[in-house]
Amino acid sequence: MKGKIALSVATVFALCLSLSAATIPSGAHVTVRTGSTLSSGTARAGETVSCSVARSVVFHAKIYAKAGDPAKCRVTSVKSSGRLHAPGRISVRLTEVNGQRVTTTAHSFHGKNHKKSNVTKIGGGAAAGALIGGIAGGGKGALIGTAAGGAAGTGVAAATGKEEAVIPAETAMTFTIGGATAAGHRH
């Protein structure tokens, strides 16, 4: 008799736990804040990031999670920035809210575009080289100075040109449960 009562109490307890962790329905929006900074230069696909629910998750007048509840995101893809082109990219997806696994949209962040800063560095180097060459050696010196200055500007762009995607700590992101992909841009 004791075994049956103990089993019944355990079954009731397990049933109560499963009912209290109601599944967040498809279409609900969950806003979380990241617990740490992520960069496309250092993050790895599959990496888990601790987050917290930024505001209570309410769907059809029912509360599924409260502000401050723990959550987890996962880095789904990452590409580090190239030196002269292809800014960094990082995508994250919400995977857990309050210990409950969820399927959500993803957010993608992109680093700044290289074109404007590269043109400034290379063009500025060429202009400076032309000026110095023109003063030092006239027309032929200006031509040589332009080529040398452009090459130097390209070297500067290559040395300083990484534009990683960064998701700062405390960034708020809203995910849709069971939804399509969302894009975010960091400039």
Coordinates of C-alpha atoms in Angstrom, one line a residue:
M1 CA 0.0 0.0 0.0
K2 CA 2.8 2.4 0.9
G3 CA 4.5 1.8 -2.5
K4 CA 1.2 2.7 -4.4
I5 CA 0.8 5.9 -2.3
A6 CA 4.4 6.9 -2.9
L7 CA 4.0 6.3 -6.6
S8 CA 0.8 8.3 -6.7
V9 CA 2.3 11.3 -4.9
A10 CA 5.3 11.2 -7.2
T11 CA 3.0 11.0 -10.2
V12 CA 0.9 13.9 -9.0
F13 CA 4.0 16.0 -8.2
A14 CA 5.5 15.3 -11.7
L15 CA 2.1 16.2 -13.3
C16 CA 2.0 19.5 -11.3
L17 CA 5.5 20.4 -12.5
S18 CA 4.7 19.8 -16.1
L19 CA 1.5 21.9 -15.9
S20 CA 3.4 24.8 -14.2
A21 CA 5.9 24.9 -17.1
A22 CA 3.3 25.7 -19.8
T23 CA 4.8 25.6 -23.3
I24 CA 5.2 29.1 -24.8
P25 CA 2.8 29.0 -27.8
S26 CA 3.9 29.6 -31.4
G27 CA 3.6 33.3 -32.3
A28 CA 4.4 34.6 -28.9
H29 CA 7.2 37.2 -28.7
V30 CA 10.0 36.9 -26.2
T31 CA 12.4 39.8 -25.5
V32 CA 15.7 38.9 -23.9
R33 CA 18.8 40.8 -22.9
T34 CA 22.2 39.3 -23.6
G35 CA 24.4 38.7 -20.5
S36 CA 27.7 39.2 -22.3
T37 CA 29.2 40.8 -25.5
L38 CA 29.5 38.7 -28.6
S39 CA 31.8 39.4 -31.5
S40 CA 32.1 37.7 -34.9
G41 CA 35.9 37.8 -34.3
T42 CA 35.7 35.5 -31.2
A43 CA 32.3 33.8 -31.1
R44 CA 31.9 30.2 -32.3
A45 CA 28.9 28.5 -33.9
G46 CA 27.1 26.4 -31.2
E47 CA 28.3 28.7 -28.3
T48 CA 25.6 29.2 -25.7
V49 CA 25.0 32.7 -24.3
S50 CA 23.2 33.4 -21.0
C51 CA 20.4 35.9 -21.3
S52 CA 17.4 37.1 -19.2
V53 CA 13.8 37.8 -20.1
A54 CA 13.6 41.5 -20.5
R55 CA 9.8 41.8 -20.1
S56 CA 7.1 39.3 -19.1
V57 CA 6.0 37.0 -21.9
V58 CA 2.2 37.4 -22.1
F59 CA 0.2 35.7 -24.8
H60 CA -3.6 35.7 -24.9
A61 CA -3.7 37.1 -21.3
K62 CA -1.6 34.2 -19.9
I63 CA 1.9 34.8 -18.4
Y64 CA 4.5 32.3 -19.7
A65 CA 7.7 33.9 -18.3
K66 CA 8.4 36.8 -16.1
A67 CA 10.9 39.6 -16.5
G68 CA 14.3 38.5 -15.1
D69 CA 13.7 34.8 -15.8
P70 CA 16.8 33.0 -17.2
A71 CA 17.1 32.3 -20.9
K72 CA 19.7 31.0 -23.3
C73 CA 20.6 31.9 -26.8
R74 CA 22.9 29.9 -29.2
V75 CA 25.2 31.3 -31.8
T76 CA 23.9 29.7 -35.0
S77 CA 26.4 31.1 -37.5
V78 CA 29.5 33.3 -37.4
K79 CA 31.9 34.7 -40.0
S80 CA 34.9 36.8 -39.0
S81 CA 35.6 40.0 -40.9
G82 CA 38.0 40.0 -43.9
R83 CA 40.6 42.8 -44.0
L84 CA 39.5 44.7 -47.0
H85 CA 36.0 43.4 -47.7
A86 CA 33.3 41.1 -46.2
P87 CA 32.4 42.6 -42.8
G88 CA 31.8 40.2 -39.9
R89 CA 28.5 38.4 -39.4
I90 CA 26.9 36.7 -36.4
S91 CA 23.5 35.1 -36.0
V92 CA 21.8 34.0 -32.7
R93 CA 18.7 32.1 -31.9
L94 CA 16.8 31.9 -28.6
T95 CA 16.9 28.2 -27.4
E96 CA 15.6 28.2 -23.8
V97 CA 13.3 30.2 -21.5
N98 CA 13.1 29.3 -17.9
G99 CA 14.6 25.8 -18.6
Q100 CA 12.1 25.2 -21.4
R101 CA 13.4 24.5 -24.9
V102 CA 12.0 26.8 -27.5
T103 CA 12.3 27.2 -31.3
T104 CA 12.5 30.8 -32.5
T105 CA 13.4 33.2 -35.2
A106 CA 17.1 34.1 -35.5
H107 CA 18.7 37.6 -35.4
S108 CA 21.7 38.4 -37.7
F109 CA 24.1 41.2 -37.1
H110 CA 26.6 42.6 -39.6
G111 CA 29.7 44.7 -39.1
K112 CA 30.2 48.0 -40.9
N113 CA 30.8 48.0 -44.6
H114 CA 34.5 48.4 -45.6
K115 CA 33.9 50.4 -48.7
K116 CA 33.7 54.0 -47.3
S117 CA 36.6 53.6 -44.9
N118 CA 38.8 51.9 -47.5
V119 CA 38.1 54.5 -50.1
T120 CA 39.0 57.2 -47.6
K121 CA 42.3 55.5 -46.6
I122 CA 43.4 54.6 -50.1
G123 CA 42.3 57.9 -51.7
G124 CA 43.8 59.9 -48.9
G125 CA 47.1 58.1 -49.2
A126 CA 47.1 58.6 -53.0
A127 CA 46.3 62.4 -52.7
A128 CA 49.0 62.9 -50.1
G129 CA 51.5 61.0 -52.2
A130 CA 50.6 63.1 -55.3
L131 CA 51.1 66.3 -53.3
I132 CA 54.4 65.3 -51.9
G133 CA 55.6 63.9 -55.3
G134 CA 54.4 67.1 -57.1
I135 CA 56.4 69.3 -54.7
A136 CA 59.5 67.1 -54.8
G137 CA 59.7 66.1 -58.4
G138 CA 57.0 67.9 -60.5
G139 CA 54.6 66.0 -62.8
K140 CA 56.6 62.7 -62.9
G141 CA 57.0 62.9 -59.1
A142 CA 53.3 63.4 -58.6
L143 CA 52.5 60.3 -60.7
I144 CA 55.0 58.2 -58.7
G145 CA 53.8 59.8 -55.4
T146 CA 50.2 58.9 -56.3
A147 CA 51.0 55.3 -56.9
A148 CA 53.2 55.1 -53.7
G149 CA 50.6 56.9 -51.6
G150 CA 47.8 54.7 -52.9
A151 CA 49.8 51.6 -52.1
A152 CA 50.5 53.0 -48.6
G153 CA 46.8 53.8 -48.2
T154 CA 45.9 50.2 -49.2
G155 CA 48.4 48.9 -46.6
V156 CA 46.7 51.1 -43.9
A157 CA 43.3 49.8 -45.0
A158 CA 44.5 46.2 -44.8
A159 CA 46.1 46.7 -41.4
T160 CA 43.1 48.4 -39.8
G161 CA 40.3 47.1 -41.9
K162 CA 38.5 44.4 -39.9
E163 CA 34.9 45.3 -39.3
E164 CA 33.5 42.7 -36.9
A165 CA 29.8 42.3 -36.0
V166 CA 29.3 43.0 -32.3
I167 CA 26.3 42.3 -30.1
P168 CA 27.0 44.3 -26.9
A169 CA 26.1 43.0 -23.4
E170 CA 22.6 44.0 -22.4
T171 CA 21.4 44.1 -26.0
A172 CA 17.6 43.5 -26.2
M173 CA 16.4 41.1 -28.9
T174 CA 12.9 40.1 -29.6
F175 CA 12.3 36.5 -30.9
T176 CA 9.1 35.0 -32.2
I177 CA 8.4 31.5 -31.0
G178 CA 8.2 29.1 -34.0
G179 CA 8.7 32.1 -36.4
A180 CA 10.8 33.1 -39.4
T181 CA 14.2 34.8 -39.4
A182 CA 14.7 38.4 -38.4
A183 CA 17.8 40.5 -39.3
G184 CA 19.5 43.1 -37.2
H185 CA 22.4 45.3 -38.3
R186 CA 25.2 46.8 -36.1
H187 CA 26.9 49.8 -37.6

